[in-house]
Amino acid sequence: MPKTNYYYFTEQPYTGYDPALQEQYPALRLNLPNTNYDPQIASDLYNRYHDEYQVADDVGFDGIMINEHHTAPFCMQASINITGTVLAKITRRGKILMLGNPLPVVDNPLRLAEELAMIDCISRGRLISGFVRGGGVESLVNNVNPVYNRERFEEAHDLIVAAWTRPGPFRWDGKHFQYRVVNPWALPLQKPHPPIMVPGTASPETVVWAAKHRYPYVVLGSSLEQTKELIAIYHETAKEEGYEMKPEHIGYLIRVFVADSEAKAQAEGHNFFWQKGALNKQIREWMAPPGYATVDVAGIRRLRAISKAFDNQAYQEAQDNYQLILGTPDQVITKLRHVRDLLGVGHMCLWAHDGYMTHEDTVRCIELMGKEVLPALRDA
Amino acid sequence: MTTSVGHFTEAMVEVASTQLYMLKGGTGRPLIVLHGVEGHEGWLAFHEALAEHAAVYAPAHPGYGQTVRPTWMETIAHQAVFYHWFLQEASLQGVDLVGVGVGGWIAAQMAVMCQANLRHLVLVDAAGVRPRQGEVVDLFIIPWREVIERSLSDAENCAEALRIYTATPLQEFGGVREAGRSMSMRMCYRPYMYDPALLPTLGKIRLPTLVVWGAQDQIIPIDCGHLYQQAIPGATLRVIDRCGHWPHFEQPEALAEIIHEFIAR
């Protein structure tokens, strides 16, 4: 049994729009008019989600995973650093697991380094700073050229780590970023710098990059078969780099909902399909604009061939495939153990809220996890 | 390497260590055709019509698949520099320069840089300037099939487009066209399809210039045609009816005729 950390996750969905809009805007993003956004509803939801984070922290999760998306009602976090800052103040124990800041869409990575350093200091060293490339839409809405996505990801990363670790002042003359003086007066509490993690779903290039930097790679809910392939790539790369991959290098995000009865859990589980496959209805030009993705690599074609989008699975099929785990504590403990031990992951992110689940049901789920599921998983 | 196919030859021409893919046909004064975002789709009916009276050069821009992108090349201005090198290395003088769409932008940029080897400038539904009214359609966030349909006033009856996309059907990912779309993205993404410095510098062009626009261009507003015509001293604007953003596909003979008429003066 791997030593595993368990994190609570919700995307913070904005549920206040009329679902009938999907007939006209199948993908529910980018061009979905924001006249359908009600700040009053958003205000209530933000505060509710923050309350639920506090419950998760109190009941014993090892941390809270947060993320960022733009022009997307499925995720209200337009800035992961704002949620991170809130967590720094309203939680006391758990890690703040950012998965993550979309580096390529940031025009000023030095400011990002400063903000993250502040969050690390304010939270007294609880930050885990994940970095992502971001899907195509994130580049489009932030108007950053998708062609430079990978270059900007790598350069922004190098700059942030340098800003955290290299004594200033120094100059930065990169291809995409230039600074006459890098000398931030906000430095992280954790040394040499906060842990970095990299999430992904399918790109072998990203796994290789993470493994070369010895950063944990977190698979975001891809099928178990595909996840095993990605882990194998990490394992191989680690060997080439002269070290052995350990459970702490791999994480997995999985949808799971716990209730007092199986019937209740089965009823609530449908909320994980609340957007009716909207993300898969994005056109190719949004998901992977020309120049964004490597298209002619055999490994990518193979991974695509075995991938199966969550939303394209039937309800029972998703459960049979361990993509969705629902039930009473005893039922989910067995299944989560199976996934954890099969993949050998040191980080499990439990996506335990989505869609129209009520605050009461969500809190009950978090409590059952904290009181029954997590202790059992830590025992065996 | 040169191979002859029908009325044209196919060759890789070395320009500053880059192998430039080039189709060439006809005899007479040199005339270069610069393609747009549609990429290099081979020897077109448009090229054939032009080649009746000129030595037509139809290159594939670096980055568009048939010609590999040198790693330094990122912008329209870089393309313009590159094509000036081509003129020098091929010893071409008195060149009639025709550009369509983004190719028109490259041509205008070349004319702004240096007119020594150029004789006439023809800009067809050219990108490069920001319209005062309306917007250039965002070609980067709609499906490519839709880009093609909206670039033609009557896509169902455009023989050239039907020939091209039947011979080599569109594919979702990859291939030569993916490379071209990526290169367009690289060069034209932000600011989208214009260079703020182009319009103020067009006034120094001293070449006889013809601006051509499809009357039904749904991609670039004809206001951009007016801007080009007003900014370049002595330029004339011709509008082709029953024609969208790609006159070289939709009205190849009519477009070639207008160009012949203009450059024969």
XYZ file of C-alpha atoms in Angstrom:
645
model
C 0.000 0.000 0.000
C 1.486 3.336 -1.033
C 1.650 6.192 1.436
C -0.987 8.426 -0.026
C -2.190 11.966 0.581
C -5.869 12.679 0.069
C -7.190 15.994 -1.253
C -10.714 17.344 -1.574
C -11.679 18.862 -4.923
C -14.558 20.677 -6.514
C -14.418 22.731 -9.690
C -16.671 25.321 -8.057
C -19.354 25.039 -10.735
C -21.531 28.025 -11.557
C -24.949 26.421 -11.742
C -27.053 29.546 -12.111
C -27.600 29.535 -15.870
C -30.531 28.062 -17.740
C -29.535 24.533 -18.886
C -31.618 25.062 -22.040
C -28.830 27.377 -23.248
C -26.898 24.277 -24.181
C -29.115 23.770 -27.213
C -27.648 26.938 -28.698
C -24.189 26.726 -27.094
C -23.366 23.018 -26.904
C -19.906 23.462 -25.408
C -21.137 25.972 -22.803
C -18.065 28.153 -23.008
C -16.132 30.744 -25.007
C -19.186 32.188 -26.753
C -21.804 31.490 -24.072
C -23.007 35.047 -23.369
C -22.116 36.238 -19.885
C -25.424 38.072 -19.732
C -26.483 34.698 -18.310
C -24.168 35.188 -15.341
C -25.765 36.429 -12.128
C -23.197 37.866 -9.682
C -25.662 37.451 -6.813
C -25.775 33.707 -7.386
C -22.012 33.637 -7.862
C -21.509 35.494 -4.614
C -23.534 32.889 -2.729
C -21.780 30.002 -4.456
C -18.251 31.283 -3.819
C -18.971 31.637 -0.138
C -20.677 28.288 0.059
C -17.733 26.532 -1.615
C -15.336 28.218 0.788
C -17.404 26.980 3.735
C -17.162 23.460 2.353
C -13.390 23.770 2.042
C -13.290 24.575 5.758
C -15.244 21.421 6.533
C -12.815 19.375 4.427
C -9.892 20.906 6.287
C -11.507 20.223 9.648
C -12.361 16.570 8.977
C -8.822 15.637 8.040
C -8.154 15.886 4.332
C -4.440 16.281 3.656
C -5.200 19.203 1.422
C -7.547 20.926 -0.928
C -7.035 20.840 -4.665
C -8.064 23.923 -6.615
C -7.942 24.893 -10.266
C -8.580 27.707 -12.756
C -10.577 28.081 -15.961
C -11.780 30.996 -18.028
C -15.132 31.651 -19.686
C -16.381 28.426 -18.209
C -19.457 27.992 -16.023
C -18.128 24.592 -14.970
C -15.449 26.383 -12.948
C -15.909 29.721 -11.215
C -12.221 30.146 -10.427
C -10.985 32.746 -12.885
C -7.921 33.101 -10.669
C -6.575 30.124 -8.789
C -4.431 32.473 -6.715
C -7.492 34.175 -5.282
C -8.919 30.852 -4.127
C -5.461 29.957 -2.861
C -5.298 33.165 -0.868
C -8.704 32.504 0.648
C -7.611 28.992 1.619
C -4.443 30.372 3.155
C -6.604 32.276 5.628
C -9.658 30.061 6.183
C -7.979 26.660 6.483
C -5.428 25.722 9.115
C -3.947 22.316 8.395
C -4.219 21.098 4.832
C -2.034 21.759 1.845
C -3.206 24.173 -0.826
C -2.790 22.050 -3.933
C -2.971 24.243 -7.017
C -3.496 22.230 -10.201
C -2.713 24.612 -11.408
C -1.688 28.001 -12.653
C -1.902 28.032 -16.470
C 1.558 29.433 -17.148
C 1.366 30.081 -20.907
C -1.540 32.516 -20.608
C 0.272 34.677 -18.063
C 2.026 37.732 -19.484
C 3.866 38.583 -16.265
C 5.219 35.414 -14.624
C 7.253 37.471 -12.175
C 4.051 38.767 -10.615
C 2.844 35.173 -10.466
C 6.018 34.202 -8.590
C 5.331 37.032 -6.140
C 1.689 36.061 -5.616
C 2.582 32.430 -5.015
C 5.310 33.446 -2.579
C 2.772 35.551 -0.688
C 0.341 32.628 -0.525
C 3.114 30.370 0.764
C 4.014 32.882 3.477
C 0.432 33.671 4.462
C -0.459 29.960 4.643
C 2.740 29.307 6.635
C 4.218 27.028 4.024
C 1.217 25.030 2.871
C 1.395 25.772 -0.852
C 1.857 23.092 -3.502
C 2.290 25.054 -6.692
C 1.050 23.180 -9.726
C 1.606 24.466 -13.232
C -0.450 23.609 -16.317
C -0.404 24.404 -20.021
C -4.154 25.057 -20.041
C -6.497 23.834 -22.746
C -6.873 25.697 -26.013
C -9.724 27.881 -24.808
C -7.596 29.286 -21.990
C -5.163 30.588 -24.611
C -7.947 31.930 -26.811
C -9.736 33.892 -24.090
C -6.516 35.309 -22.697
C -5.415 36.087 -26.246
C -2.088 34.335 -25.963
C -0.821 32.708 -29.139
C -1.477 28.950 -28.871
C 1.569 28.301 -31.055
C 3.819 29.424 -28.204
C 1.979 27.470 -25.502
C 4.730 24.980 -24.679
C 7.561 27.498 -25.081
C 5.827 29.947 -22.745
C 5.025 27.195 -20.235
C 8.649 26.163 -19.990
C 10.093 29.670 -19.927
C 7.591 30.967 -17.351
C 8.394 27.951 -15.166
C 12.121 28.579 -15.418
C 11.638 32.230 -14.589
C 9.412 31.561 -11.562
C 11.812 29.006 -10.099
C 14.687 31.409 -10.708
C 12.784 34.271 -9.063
C 12.187 32.031 -6.022
C 15.685 30.619 -5.691
C 18.277 32.856 -7.329
C 19.448 35.852 -5.315
C 18.329 39.087 -6.941
C 18.701 41.380 -8.599
C 19.341 39.722 -11.958
C 18.268 40.278 -15.540
C 16.022 37.928 -17.539
C 16.333 37.972 -21.321
C 14.152 35.169 -22.618
C 12.319 34.610 -25.858
C 8.910 35.414 -24.401
C 9.717 37.238 -21.160
C 12.242 39.948 -20.444
C 12.930 41.784 -17.173
C 15.575 44.378 -16.499
C 15.445 43.525 -12.801
C 14.224 40.304 -11.212
C 14.357 41.011 -7.501
C 11.014 40.137 -5.859
C 10.454 41.189 -2.279
C 8.085 38.322 -1.758
C 9.813 34.963 -1.465
C 8.319 31.604 -0.538
C 8.573 30.288 2.997
C 9.280 26.725 1.870
C 12.868 26.115 0.751
C 14.250 25.829 -1.795
C 10.743 26.580 -3.066
C 7.185 25.246 -2.704
C 6.656 21.764 -4.139
C 5.682 21.827 -7.802
C 3.247 19.387 -9.380
C 2.072 19.021 -12.947
C -1.350 17.678 -13.888
C -2.381 16.368 -17.275
C -4.741 14.100 -19.126
C -3.054 12.698 -22.193
C 0.064 14.492 -23.396
C 3.155 12.261 -23.138
C 5.349 15.332 -23.623
C 4.050 16.792 -20.373
C 4.695 13.534 -18.484
C 8.247 13.437 -19.785
C 8.784 17.068 -18.824
C 7.439 16.451 -15.308
C 9.547 13.316 -14.867
C 12.691 15.094 -16.037
C 12.090 17.742 -13.378
C 11.125 15.069 -10.807
C 7.797 16.821 -10.303
C 4.794 14.701 -9.339
C 2.442 14.185 -12.284
C -1.274 14.083 -11.491
C -3.546 12.360 -14.005
C -6.817 14.237 -14.163
C -9.398 11.486 -14.303
C -8.262 9.777 -17.487
C -9.303 6.155 -17.924
C -7.330 3.681 -15.819
C -5.835 2.135 -18.933
C -4.644 5.487 -20.223
C -3.439 6.469 -16.755
C -1.329 3.323 -16.550
C 0.259 4.215 -19.891
C 1.078 7.718 -18.678
C 2.554 6.354 -15.455
C 4.658 3.919 -17.499
C 6.061 6.870 -19.465
C 6.959 8.584 -16.188
C 8.584 5.390 -14.917
C 10.665 5.022 -18.091
C 11.740 8.650 -18.083
C 12.733 8.462 -14.422
C 14.923 5.451 -15.181
C 16.593 7.326 -18.013
C 17.161 10.232 -15.631
C 18.773 7.911 -13.101
C 16.162 7.758 -10.362
C 13.327 5.488 -9.375
C 9.720 6.598 -9.668
C 7.933 6.401 -6.317
C 4.249 6.736 -5.381
C 4.897 10.349 -4.371
C 5.616 11.099 -8.033
C 2.154 10.131 -9.236
C -1.314 11.395 -8.463
C -4.796 10.675 -9.682
C -8.009 12.675 -9.668
C -11.169 10.608 -9.339
C -14.865 11.431 -9.043
C -16.335 10.031 -5.859
C -19.446 10.743 -3.829
C -20.330 9.228 -0.478
C -23.721 9.204 1.223
C -25.424 7.401 4.070
C -27.244 5.156 1.642
C -26.317 3.672 -1.676
C -29.540 4.974 -3.205
C -28.713 8.531 -2.180
C -25.183 8.291 -3.573
C -26.477 6.847 -6.834
C -28.990 9.657 -7.152
C -26.449 12.397 -6.462
C -23.800 10.889 -8.735
C -25.692 12.095 -11.793
C -24.472 15.579 -10.912
C -21.070 14.649 -12.308
C -22.775 14.654 -15.720
C -24.547 17.950 -15.090
C -23.196 19.638 -18.215
C -24.178 16.773 -20.493
C -20.818 16.320 -22.146
C -20.334 20.001 -22.926
C -16.546 19.809 -22.898
C -16.561 17.125 -25.557
C -18.731 19.339 -27.697
C -16.013 21.935 -28.087
C -14.818 22.143 -31.641
C -11.319 20.965 -32.343
C -10.195 24.574 -32.900
C -11.089 25.399 -29.290
C -9.627 22.327 -27.634
C -6.452 22.239 -29.668
C -6.003 25.282 -31.898
C -3.563 24.826 -34.799
C -0.041 24.937 -33.436
C -1.141 24.166 -29.865
C -0.845 20.411 -29.953
C 1.697 18.017 -31.293
C -0.344 16.107 -33.800
C 1.867 13.627 -35.567
C 3.445 11.751 -32.686
C 2.673 8.056 -32.593
C 2.458 7.998 -28.798
C -0.250 10.635 -28.811
C -2.244 8.795 -31.436
C -2.046 5.634 -29.347
C -3.170 7.424 -26.192
C -6.035 9.046 -28.078
C -7.109 5.684 -29.363
C -7.480 4.237 -25.877
C -8.946 7.349 -24.285
C -12.589 7.399 -23.423
C -14.074 10.699 -22.389
C -15.882 10.566 -19.070
C -19.015 12.136 -20.470
C -19.211 9.606 -23.278
C -19.675 6.770 -20.830
C -22.999 5.526 -19.605
C -23.680 5.972 -15.901
C -23.117 2.371 -14.926
C -20.240 2.013 -17.373
C -18.402 4.920 -15.712
C -18.807 3.145 -12.375
C -17.717 -0.218 -13.761
C -14.606 1.490 -15.178
C -13.769 3.100 -11.818
C -14.203 6.548 -13.358
C -16.993 7.323 -10.927
C -17.223 5.867 -7.452
C -20.512 6.142 -5.592
C -21.904 4.562 -2.473
C -21.743 4.247 1.254
C -18.367 4.631 2.972
C -17.735 0.872 2.948
C -18.530 0.625 -0.735
C -16.268 3.464 -1.813
C -13.417 2.411 0.480
C -13.120 -0.889 -1.373
C -13.155 0.764 -4.765
C -10.790 3.586 -3.884
C -8.325 1.059 -2.477
C -8.488 -0.844 -5.729
C -7.693 2.265 -7.794
C -5.007 3.515 -5.431
C -3.188 0.195 -5.293
C -3.588 -0.541 -8.984
C -2.006 2.790 -9.916
C 0.293 3.043 -6.904
C -0.393 6.720 -6.459
C 0.905 8.881 -3.645
C -1.690 11.585 -4.234
C -5.403 10.986 -4.574
C -7.604 13.932 -5.375
C -11.210 13.179 -4.526
C -13.565 15.120 -6.781
C -16.461 14.974 -4.359
C -18.792 17.722 -5.483
C -20.241 18.797 -8.803
C -23.337 20.171 -10.466
C -26.432 20.818 -8.412
C -25.465 18.938 -5.239
C -26.776 20.825 -2.236
C -24.590 22.274 0.484
C -26.048 19.800 2.984
C -25.362 16.755 0.802
C -21.878 18.003 0.020
C -21.029 18.599 3.670
C -22.372 15.154 4.589
C -20.197 13.607 1.884
C -17.116 15.455 3.128
C -17.837 14.424 6.731
C -18.301 10.765 5.833
C -15.047 10.875 3.927
C -13.198 12.461 6.827
C -14.652 10.251 9.513
C -14.830 6.884 7.762
C -13.258 6.751 4.317
C -9.916 8.484 4.879
C -9.096 6.659 8.162
C -9.830 3.318 6.504
C -7.694 4.167 3.490
C -4.840 5.262 5.728
C -5.073 1.968 7.649
C -5.002 -0.300 4.638
C 15.613 19.621 -58.341
C 13.042 20.483 -60.971
C 10.285 18.309 -62.317
C 7.865 19.232 -65.057
C 4.161 18.470 -64.677
C 1.826 19.740 -67.384
C 2.190 23.478 -67.831
C 4.327 24.101 -64.808
C 7.481 22.939 -63.118
C 7.938 22.030 -59.478
C 11.185 22.863 -57.723
C 12.867 23.415 -54.392
C 14.761 26.695 -54.578
C 17.409 27.420 -51.979
C 16.947 30.779 -50.268
C 19.309 31.477 -47.369
C 19.532 27.786 -46.374
C 15.772 27.265 -46.691
C 14.389 25.059 -49.431
C 11.548 27.095 -50.902
C 8.840 25.058 -52.622
C 8.080 26.704 -55.948
C 5.755 26.068 -58.858
C 6.589 27.933 -62.042
C 4.820 28.191 -65.390
C 4.476 30.427 -68.444
C 6.880 32.844 -70.038
C 7.221 36.594 -70.013
C 7.813 39.076 -67.234
C 8.168 37.560 -63.758
C 4.967 37.543 -61.721
C 4.908 36.195 -58.166
C 1.694 34.985 -56.523
C 1.704 34.886 -52.717
C -1.000 32.666 -51.225
C -3.058 33.355 -48.096
C -4.268 31.335 -45.103
C -5.670 28.692 -47.462
C -2.075 27.609 -48.004
C -0.432 26.353 -51.148
C -2.990 24.228 -52.990
C -0.904 23.473 -56.051
C -1.052 24.883 -59.554
C -4.357 26.725 -59.689
C -6.585 27.728 -62.578
C -5.626 31.259 -61.528
C -1.922 30.502 -62.035
C -2.685 28.899 -65.387
C -4.619 31.970 -66.556
C -1.832 34.316 -65.444
C 0.785 32.127 -67.126
C -0.687 32.932 -70.541
C 1.141 36.254 -70.387
C 3.750 35.994 -67.655
C 6.352 33.801 -66.018
C 4.373 32.858 -62.933
C 6.115 31.943 -59.674
C 3.879 30.349 -57.027
C 5.880 29.639 -53.847
C 4.655 28.028 -50.619
C 5.525 30.342 -47.739
C 7.945 29.050 -45.130
C 5.963 27.272 -42.430
C 3.080 26.258 -44.655
C 4.141 22.640 -45.000
C 5.780 22.322 -48.386
C 8.424 24.820 -47.245
C 9.858 24.272 -43.777
C 9.893 27.271 -41.439
C 13.346 28.547 -40.502
C 13.267 28.729 -36.712
C 13.692 32.521 -36.644
C 10.685 33.200 -38.827
C 7.724 34.417 -36.756
C 6.113 37.382 -38.493
C 4.784 38.789 -41.750
C 7.771 41.151 -41.876
C 10.074 38.133 -41.673
C 8.281 36.624 -44.665
C 8.747 39.889 -46.562
C 12.484 39.897 -45.820
C 12.691 36.278 -46.942
C 10.970 36.953 -50.262
C 13.262 39.903 -50.918
C 16.160 37.501 -50.477
C 14.452 35.221 -52.980
C 14.213 38.070 -55.527
C 17.903 38.779 -55.050
C 19.061 35.196 -55.211
C 16.898 34.421 -58.244
C 18.042 37.713 -59.861
C 14.452 38.703 -60.524
C 13.794 42.305 -61.481
C 10.750 44.191 -62.659
C 8.565 41.760 -60.768
C 4.784 42.040 -60.739
C 3.830 41.071 -57.193
C 0.388 39.634 -56.477
C -0.765 38.678 -52.993
C -4.047 37.179 -51.831
C -5.306 37.609 -48.258
C -2.337 37.177 -45.923
C -0.205 36.938 -49.071
C -1.410 40.454 -49.878
C -0.202 41.567 -46.468
C 3.236 40.061 -47.186
C 3.265 41.759 -50.611
C 2.348 45.156 -49.144
C 5.053 44.735 -46.498
C 7.597 43.874 -49.211
C 6.655 47.021 -51.136
C 7.036 49.140 -48.003
C 10.486 47.660 -47.371
C 12.001 47.951 -50.841
C 10.574 48.591 -54.281
C 13.791 48.218 -56.269
C 12.962 44.879 -57.892
C 9.219 45.410 -58.151
C 7.155 46.779 -61.044
C 3.487 46.441 -60.014
C 1.719 45.600 -56.778
C -1.624 43.773 -56.710
C -3.400 43.234 -53.392
C -6.362 40.865 -53.448
C -8.692 40.888 -50.429
C -5.567 41.610 -48.451
C -5.145 41.307 -44.696
C -2.825 43.648 -42.823
C -4.904 46.723 -41.965
C -7.639 47.094 -39.352
C -11.056 47.985 -40.728
C -12.682 51.188 -39.485
C -16.047 49.469 -39.542
C -16.699 45.821 -38.869
C -14.194 43.131 -37.941
C -12.110 40.563 -39.736
C -13.796 37.205 -39.077
C -11.840 35.189 -36.516
C -10.587 32.312 -38.647
C -8.882 30.740 -35.662
C -11.951 29.881 -33.593
C -14.285 28.408 -36.199
C -14.023 25.011 -37.896
C -11.794 25.037 -40.972
C -14.591 23.735 -43.169
C -16.575 26.814 -42.197
C -13.623 29.064 -43.036
C -13.642 27.640 -46.555
C -17.394 27.989 -46.939
C -17.381 31.582 -45.715
C -14.426 32.470 -47.940
C -16.511 31.717 -51.013
C -19.686 33.488 -52.085
C -21.059 30.258 -53.530
C -19.084 27.359 -52.123
C -21.328 24.701 -53.653
C -20.601 25.877 -57.168
C -16.967 26.886 -56.897
C -15.294 24.485 -59.334
C -11.777 25.234 -58.144
C -12.597 24.677 -54.482
C -14.512 21.488 -55.293
C -11.532 20.213 -57.293
C -9.036 21.047 -54.544
C -10.976 19.683 -51.587
C -12.144 16.589 -53.454
C -8.627 15.713 -54.572
C -7.295 16.166 -51.029
C -10.143 16.064 -48.509
C -9.879 17.991 -45.257
C -8.568 16.084 -42.272
C -9.279 16.921 -38.650
C -5.663 17.029 -37.517
C -2.253 17.055 -39.075
C -0.835 17.234 -42.537
C 0.320 20.097 -44.710
C -2.750 22.245 -44.053
C -2.280 21.943 -40.280
C 1.216 23.337 -40.699
C -0.162 26.246 -42.700
C -2.887 27.003 -40.206
C -0.302 26.939 -37.419
C 1.926 29.341 -39.350
C -0.973 31.730 -39.921
C -1.700 31.527 -36.192
C 1.960 32.237 -35.420
C 2.067 35.364 -37.604
C -1.428 36.833 -37.445
C -2.824 36.053 -33.988
C -2.217 39.284 -32.074
C -2.956 41.900 -33.205
C -5.335 39.849 -35.261
C -4.671 40.124 -38.994
C -3.122 43.582 -38.963
C 0.064 45.461 -38.189
C -0.520 48.936 -36.757
C 2.647 50.140 -38.506
C 1.580 49.029 -41.981
C -1.113 51.567 -42.824
C 1.002 54.620 -41.847
C 3.879 53.368 -44.016
C 1.917 52.487 -47.160
C 2.098 56.124 -48.292
C 5.737 55.684 -49.283
C 4.885 53.068 -51.906
C 5.602 54.409 -55.399
C 4.548 51.326 -57.361
C 1.491 51.272 -59.564
C -0.898 49.447 -57.251
C -4.157 47.645 -57.880
C -6.412 46.670 -54.998
C -8.974 43.968 -55.819
C -11.851 42.890 -53.583
C -14.576 40.292 -53.862
C -17.912 42.076 -53.617
C -19.180 39.360 -51.277
C -16.045 39.038 -49.136
C -17.416 37.890 -45.770
C -13.998 37.555 -44.126
C -12.259 40.933 -44.521
C -14.530 43.982 -44.783
C -14.145 45.932 -48.028
C -13.322 48.907 -45.846
C -9.808 47.435 -45.716
C -9.740 47.680 -49.522
C -10.648 51.342 -49.288
C -7.951 51.881 -46.657
C -5.296 50.315 -48.919
C -6.516 52.268 -51.930
C -6.514 55.575 -50.059
C -3.154 55.002 -48.377
C -1.132 54.001 -51.448
C -0.666 56.975 -53.814
C -2.390 56.423 -57.145
C -3.824 53.020 -56.233
C -7.061 51.865 -57.845
C -9.699 49.555 -56.388
C -11.554 47.005 -58.504
C -14.454 44.993 -57.114
C -15.355 41.604 -58.560
C -19.003 40.650 -58.391
C -20.271 37.177 -57.447
C -17.060 36.701 -55.550
C -16.099 36.186 -51.915
C -12.793 36.394 -50.035
C -10.957 34.018 -52.370
C -11.252 35.457 -55.906
C -8.352 33.264 -57.027
C -10.564 30.242 -56.325
C -13.922 31.669 -57.281
C -13.215 33.973 -60.227
C -9.762 32.891 -61.433
C -10.179 33.995 -65.060
C -11.811 37.315 -64.204
C -9.121 38.057 -61.604
C -6.311 37.116 -63.999
C -7.896 39.298 -66.694
C -8.046 42.328 -64.386
C -4.425 41.785 -63.377
C -3.249 41.388 -67.005
C -5.038 44.531 -67.974
C -3.427 46.417 -65.094
C 0.147 45.230 -65.513
C 0.053 45.659 -69.326
C -0.420 49.407 -68.911
